[in-house]
Amino acid sequence: MKRLFRYFLNGFLIMAPITLTIYIIVAIIDWLNTIFDLGFPGLGILVMLILLTLVGFIGSSFLVRPFLVITERIFNKVPIVSIIYSSIKDLFNAFVGDNQKFNKPVIVHFYKDPDVFRVGFVTQDSMAAINMEDKMAVYFPDSYNFSGELFLVSKDQVTYLELPSSEVMKFIVSGGVSKL
């Protein structure tokens, strides 16, 4: 009976990640396809990909740039819209684009116990703007979550990691289960 249970558990551990990954991908594709429901499965996704590529091409034109700047200024002046827009824009820029913020993985020794460390990402090298030149901003993502905490730590407590930031992020989000 124990052997049978072990086989069941082994099968579960093999199938659960595969099944959940496929389910999530299918759910996202289905959701995207319903946005542009054109009566043919997959056509909505194709239209969305073409539309996004076209918007990216037009948006990179120097003729469109002033309109984007004006739109951004308007969004930044409207009280509630400015908070939402700037937060979403900063979040996307942190992960994608030219201004990626989570590209400096570090390990921080910040408890009194000499053997306790936290892994995070430097988001600001200096806090001179608030008269704390000896501090830096480090973001510590939570495991199995899309949140985290920001700490201002002394520069002497920070050690930069010579590892790809994507691997460090995967390590943190997996709760340390993923290998570095």
PDB file of C-alpha atoms in Angstrom:
ATOM      1  CA  MET A   1       0.000   0.000   0.000  1.00  0.00           C
ATOM      2  CA  LYS A   2       2.874   2.406   0.799  1.00  0.00           C
ATOM      3  CA  ARG A   3       4.467   1.706  -2.579  1.00  0.00           C
ATOM      4  CA  LEU A   4       1.160   2.394  -4.348  1.00  0.00           C
ATOM      5  CA  PHE A   5       0.775   5.682  -2.469  1.00  0.00           C
ATOM      6  CA  ARG A   6       4.370   6.638  -3.355  1.00  0.00           C
ATOM      7  CA  TYR A   7       3.644   5.957  -7.053  1.00  0.00           C
ATOM      8  CA  PHE A   8       0.502   8.083  -6.791  1.00  0.00           C
ATOM      9  CA  LEU A   9       2.416  10.932  -5.144  1.00  0.00           C
ATOM     10  CA  ASN A  10       5.215  10.689  -7.713  1.00  0.00           C
ATOM     11  CA  GLY A  11       2.653  10.838 -10.545  1.00  0.00           C
ATOM     12  CA  PHE A  12       0.992  13.816  -8.908  1.00  0.00           C
ATOM     13  CA  LEU A  13       4.310  15.658  -8.573  1.00  0.00           C
ATOM     14  CA  ILE A  14       5.034  14.994 -12.254  1.00  0.00           C
ATOM     15  CA  MET A  15       1.591  15.862 -13.617  1.00  0.00           C
ATOM     16  CA  ALA A  16       0.549  18.813 -11.421  1.00  0.00           C
ATOM     17  CA  PRO A  17       3.095  21.358 -12.743  1.00  0.00           C
ATOM     18  CA  ILE A  18       2.570  20.229 -16.343  1.00  0.00           C
ATOM     19  CA  THR A  19      -1.228  20.304 -16.062  1.00  0.00           C
ATOM     20  CA  LEU A  20      -1.344  23.656 -14.266  1.00  0.00           C
ATOM     21  CA  THR A  21       1.042  25.235 -16.780  1.00  0.00           C
ATOM     22  CA  ILE A  22      -1.031  24.005 -19.726  1.00  0.00           C
ATOM     23  CA  TYR A  23      -4.252  25.110 -18.000  1.00  0.00           C
ATOM     24  CA  ILE A  24      -2.911  28.618 -17.348  1.00  0.00           C
ATOM     25  CA  ILE A  25      -1.629  28.985 -20.919  1.00  0.00           C
ATOM     26  CA  VAL A  26      -4.946  27.769 -22.376  1.00  0.00           C
ATOM     27  CA  ALA A  27      -6.907  30.088 -20.044  1.00  0.00           C
ATOM     28  CA  ILE A  28      -4.802  33.092 -21.078  1.00  0.00           C
ATOM     29  CA  ILE A  29      -5.130  32.241 -24.776  1.00  0.00           C
ATOM     30  CA  ASP A  30      -8.887  31.746 -24.360  1.00  0.00           C
ATOM     31  CA  TRP A  31      -9.187  35.077 -22.519  1.00  0.00           C
ATOM     32  CA  LEU A  32      -7.151  36.873 -25.180  1.00  0.00           C
ATOM     33  CA  ASN A  33      -9.212  35.257 -27.921  1.00  0.00           C
ATOM     34  CA  THR A  34     -12.463  36.505 -26.340  1.00  0.00           C
ATOM     35  CA  ILE A  35     -11.226  40.095 -26.401  1.00  0.00           C
ATOM     36  CA  PHE A  36     -11.329  40.038 -30.211  1.00  0.00           C
ATOM     37  CA  ASP A  37     -13.943  37.326 -30.815  1.00  0.00           C
ATOM     38  CA  LEU A  38     -14.012  37.027 -34.599  1.00  0.00           C
ATOM     39  CA  GLY A  39     -15.749  33.664 -34.775  1.00  0.00           C
ATOM     40  CA  PHE A  40     -12.618  31.678 -35.606  1.00  0.00           C
ATOM     41  CA  PRO A  41     -10.460  30.347 -32.731  1.00  0.00           C
ATOM     42  CA  GLY A  42      -7.037  31.986 -32.639  1.00  0.00           C
ATOM     43  CA  LEU A  43      -7.925  34.812 -35.015  1.00  0.00           C
ATOM     44  CA  GLY A  44      -8.492  37.226 -32.126  1.00  0.00           C
ATOM     45  CA  ILE A  45      -5.010  36.551 -30.782  1.00  0.00           C
ATOM     46  CA  LEU A  46      -3.495  37.015 -34.237  1.00  0.00           C
ATOM     47  CA  VAL A  47      -5.338  40.330 -34.670  1.00  0.00           C
ATOM     48  CA  MET A  48      -4.144  41.456 -31.214  1.00  0.00           C
ATOM     49  CA  LEU A  49      -0.510  40.556 -31.993  1.00  0.00           C
ATOM     50  CA  ILE A  50      -0.654  42.422 -35.294  1.00  0.00           C
ATOM     51  CA  LEU A  51      -2.348  45.407 -33.643  1.00  0.00           C
ATOM     52  CA  LEU A  52       0.236  45.581 -30.835  1.00  0.00           C
ATOM     53  CA  THR A  53       3.088  45.323 -33.327  1.00  0.00           C
ATOM     54  CA  LEU A  54       1.529  48.053 -35.463  1.00  0.00           C
ATOM     55  CA  VAL A  55       1.046  50.328 -32.429  1.00  0.00           C
ATOM     56  CA  GLY A  56       4.672  49.698 -31.428  1.00  0.00           C
ATOM     57  CA  PHE A  57       5.859  50.573 -34.935  1.00  0.00           C
ATOM     58  CA  ILE A  58       3.765  53.745 -35.096  1.00  0.00           C
ATOM     59  CA  GLY A  59       4.687  54.670 -31.509  1.00  0.00           C
ATOM     60  CA  SER A  60       8.380  54.563 -32.316  1.00  0.00           C
ATOM     61  CA  SER A  61       7.913  57.155 -35.059  1.00  0.00           C
ATOM     62  CA  PHE A  62       9.202  60.627 -34.256  1.00  0.00           C
ATOM     63  CA  LEU A  63       5.922  62.110 -35.544  1.00  0.00           C
ATOM     64  CA  VAL A  64       3.822  60.295 -32.936  1.00  0.00           C
ATOM     65  CA  ARG A  65       6.148  60.922 -29.977  1.00  0.00           C
ATOM     66  CA  PRO A  66       4.724  64.440 -29.220  1.00  0.00           C
ATOM     67  CA  PHE A  67       1.185  63.026 -29.007  1.00  0.00           C
ATOM     68  CA  LEU A  68       2.362  60.346 -26.580  1.00  0.00           C
ATOM     69  CA  VAL A  69       4.083  62.986 -24.439  1.00  0.00           C
ATOM     70  CA  ILE A  70       0.911  65.123 -24.383  1.00  0.00           C
ATOM     71  CA  THR A  71      -1.212  62.094 -23.464  1.00  0.00           C
ATOM     72  CA  GLU A  72       1.193  61.189 -20.670  1.00  0.00           C
ATOM     73  CA  ARG A  73       1.116  64.751 -19.322  1.00  0.00           C
ATOM     74  CA  ILE A  74      -2.684  64.693 -19.278  1.00  0.00           C
ATOM     75  CA  PHE A  75      -2.707  61.335 -17.464  1.00  0.00           C
ATOM     76  CA  ASN A  76      -0.190  62.654 -14.933  1.00  0.00           C
ATOM     77  CA  LYS A  77      -2.301  65.747 -14.145  1.00  0.00           C
ATOM     78  CA  VAL A  78      -5.624  64.026 -13.462  1.00  0.00           C
ATOM     79  CA  PRO A  79      -5.623  63.230  -9.711  1.00  0.00           C
ATOM     80  CA  ILE A  80      -6.651  59.561  -9.432  1.00  0.00           C
ATOM     81  CA  VAL A  81      -5.635  58.637 -12.972  1.00  0.00           C
ATOM     82  CA  SER A  82      -2.087  59.878 -12.338  1.00  0.00           C
ATOM     83  CA  ILE A  83      -1.595  57.467  -9.426  1.00  0.00           C
ATOM     84  CA  ILE A  84      -2.912  54.487 -11.382  1.00  0.00           C
ATOM     85  CA  TYR A  85      -1.093  55.353 -14.618  1.00  0.00           C
ATOM     86  CA  SER A  86       2.284  56.129 -13.042  1.00  0.00           C
ATOM     87  CA  SER A  87       2.159  52.993 -10.869  1.00  0.00           C
ATOM     88  CA  ILE A  88       1.314  50.713 -13.795  1.00  0.00           C
ATOM     89  CA  LYS A  89       3.892  52.376 -16.040  1.00  0.00           C
ATOM     90  CA  ASP A  90       6.620  52.095 -13.385  1.00  0.00           C
ATOM     91  CA  LEU A  91       5.739  48.436 -12.773  1.00  0.00           C
ATOM     92  CA  PHE A  92       5.956  47.573 -16.467  1.00  0.00           C
ATOM     93  CA  ASN A  93       9.191  49.550 -16.878  1.00  0.00           C
ATOM     94  CA  ALA A  94      10.682  47.709 -13.894  1.00  0.00           C
ATOM     95  CA  PHE A  95      10.340  44.354 -15.673  1.00  0.00           C
ATOM     96  CA  VAL A  96      10.414  45.210 -19.393  1.00  0.00           C
ATOM     97  CA  GLY A  97      11.980  47.846 -21.568  1.00  0.00           C
ATOM     98  CA  ASP A  98      15.010  50.060 -21.437  1.00  0.00           C
ATOM     99  CA  ASN A  99      14.656  51.066 -17.775  1.00  0.00           C
ATOM    100  CA  GLN A 100      14.538  47.643 -16.130  1.00  0.00           C
ATOM    101  CA  LYS A 101      14.876  48.067 -12.382  1.00  0.00           C
ATOM    102  CA  PHE A 102      15.260  44.476 -11.241  1.00  0.00           C
ATOM    103  CA  ASN A 103      18.596  43.935 -12.966  1.00  0.00           C
ATOM    104  CA  LYS A 104      20.942  44.292  -9.967  1.00  0.00           C
ATOM    105  CA  PRO A 105      20.510  41.249  -7.726  1.00  0.00           C
ATOM    106  CA  VAL A 106      22.030  41.550  -4.267  1.00  0.00           C
ATOM    107  CA  ILE A 107      22.290  39.712  -1.005  1.00  0.00           C
ATOM    108  CA  VAL A 108      21.768  41.820   2.116  1.00  0.00           C
ATOM    109  CA  HIS A 109      22.950  41.003   5.599  1.00  0.00           C
ATOM    110  CA  PHE A 110      20.456  42.787   7.725  1.00  0.00           C
ATOM    111  CA  TYR A 111      19.732  40.977  10.901  1.00  0.00           C
ATOM    112  CA  LYS A 112      21.943  40.854  13.953  1.00  0.00           C
ATOM    113  CA  ASP A 113      22.398  37.131  13.464  1.00  0.00           C
ATOM    114  CA  PRO A 114      25.553  36.844  11.325  1.00  0.00           C
ATOM    115  CA  ASP A 115      24.159  33.933   9.293  1.00  0.00           C
ATOM    116  CA  VAL A 116      20.856  35.494   8.116  1.00  0.00           C
ATOM    117  CA  PHE A 117      20.642  37.159   4.704  1.00  0.00           C
ATOM    118  CA  ARG A 118      17.913  38.321   2.293  1.00  0.00           C
ATOM    119  CA  VAL A 119      18.073  38.312  -1.501  1.00  0.00           C
ATOM    120  CA  GLY A 120      16.671  41.284  -3.416  1.00  0.00           C
ATOM    121  CA  PHE A 121      17.236  43.849  -6.130  1.00  0.00           C
ATOM    122  CA  VAL A 122      18.739  47.335  -5.937  1.00  0.00           C
ATOM    123  CA  THR A 123      16.208  49.881  -7.200  1.00  0.00           C
ATOM    124  CA  GLN A 124      18.098  53.053  -6.182  1.00  0.00           C
ATOM    125  CA  ASP A 125      21.878  53.192  -5.709  1.00  0.00           C
ATOM    126  CA  SER A 126      21.699  56.289  -3.532  1.00  0.00           C
ATOM    127  CA  MET A 127      19.099  57.911  -1.323  1.00  0.00           C
ATOM    128  CA  ALA A 128      20.720  61.355  -1.508  1.00  0.00           C
ATOM    129  CA  ALA A 129      17.348  62.866  -2.411  1.00  0.00           C
ATOM    130  CA  ILE A 130      16.254  62.317   1.198  1.00  0.00           C
ATOM    131  CA  ASN A 131      19.655  63.129   2.732  1.00  0.00           C
ATOM    132  CA  MET A 132      20.628  59.497   3.299  1.00  0.00           C
ATOM    133  CA  GLU A 133      23.692  59.185   1.047  1.00  0.00           C
ATOM    134  CA  ASP A 134      24.921  56.066   2.856  1.00  0.00           C
ATOM    135  CA  LYS A 135      21.691  54.157   2.119  1.00  0.00           C
ATOM    136  CA  MET A 136      20.325  52.426  -0.968  1.00  0.00           C
ATOM    137  CA  ALA A 137      16.855  51.138  -1.854  1.00  0.00           C
ATOM    138  CA  VAL A 138      16.553  47.353  -2.120  1.00  0.00           C
ATOM    139  CA  TYR A 139      13.341  45.612  -3.120  1.00  0.00           C
ATOM    140  CA  PHE A 140      12.720  42.146  -1.686  1.00  0.00           C
ATOM    141  CA  PRO A 141      10.063  40.207  -3.654  1.00  0.00           C
ATOM    142  CA  ASP A 142       7.877  37.795  -1.727  1.00  0.00           C
ATOM    143  CA  SER A 143       7.858  34.087  -2.506  1.00  0.00           C
ATOM    144  CA  TYR A 144       4.820  32.735  -4.363  1.00  0.00           C
ATOM    145  CA  ASN A 145       3.376  36.232  -4.601  1.00  0.00           C
ATOM    146  CA  PHE A 146       3.448  39.399  -6.680  1.00  0.00           C
ATOM    147  CA  SER A 147       4.287  41.655  -3.792  1.00  0.00           C
ATOM    148  CA  GLY A 148       7.359  42.499  -1.800  1.00  0.00           C
ATOM    149  CA  GLU A 149       8.956  44.999   0.513  1.00  0.00           C
ATOM    150  CA  LEU A 150      11.245  47.944  -0.048  1.00  0.00           C
ATOM    151  CA  PHE A 151      13.984  48.612   2.494  1.00  0.00           C
ATOM    152  CA  LEU A 152      16.542  51.372   2.745  1.00  0.00           C
ATOM    153  CA  VAL A 153      19.743  49.621   3.780  1.00  0.00           C
ATOM    154  CA  SER A 154      23.300  50.691   4.425  1.00  0.00           C
ATOM    155  CA  LYS A 155      25.543  50.239   1.420  1.00  0.00           C
ATOM    156  CA  ASP A 156      28.033  48.232   3.473  1.00  0.00           C
ATOM    157  CA  GLN A 157      25.368  45.557   4.113  1.00  0.00           C
ATOM    158  CA  VAL A 158      24.880  44.910   0.378  1.00  0.00           C
ATOM    159  CA  THR A 159      26.810  42.432  -1.746  1.00  0.00           C
ATOM    160  CA  TYR A 160      26.097  42.341  -5.486  1.00  0.00           C
ATOM    161  CA  LEU A 161      25.480  38.902  -6.975  1.00  0.00           C
ATOM    162  CA  GLU A 162      27.107  38.001 -10.277  1.00  0.00           C
ATOM    163  CA  LEU A 163      24.059  36.028 -11.409  1.00  0.00           C
ATOM    164  CA  PRO A 164      21.379  36.638 -14.041  1.00  0.00           C
ATOM    165  CA  SER A 165      18.556  38.637 -12.465  1.00  0.00           C
ATOM    166  CA  SER A 166      15.956  36.310 -14.013  1.00  0.00           C
ATOM    167  CA  GLU A 167      17.499  33.327 -12.187  1.00  0.00           C
ATOM    168  CA  VAL A 168      17.611  35.235  -8.899  1.00  0.00           C
ATOM    169  CA  MET A 169      13.957  36.300  -9.312  1.00  0.00           C
ATOM    170  CA  LYS A 170      12.965  32.696 -10.034  1.00  0.00           C
ATOM    171  CA  PHE A 171      14.892  31.586  -6.930  1.00  0.00           C
ATOM    172  CA  ILE A 172      13.111  34.133  -4.725  1.00  0.00           C
ATOM    173  CA  VAL A 173       9.618  33.593  -6.121  1.00  0.00           C
ATOM    174  CA  SER A 174       9.961  29.812  -5.822  1.00  0.00           C
ATOM    175  CA  GLY A 175      10.820  30.163  -2.141  1.00  0.00           C
ATOM    176  CA  GLY A 176      14.387  28.974  -2.737  1.00  0.00           C
ATOM    177  CA  VAL A 177      13.295  25.736  -4.385  1.00  0.00           C
ATOM    178  CA  SER A 178      14.631  26.713  -7.810  1.00  0.00           C
ATOM    179  CA  LYS A 179      18.403  26.354  -8.167  1.00  0.00           C
ATOM    180  CA  LEU A 180      20.679  29.338  -8.710  1.00  0.00           C
TER     181      LEU A 180
END
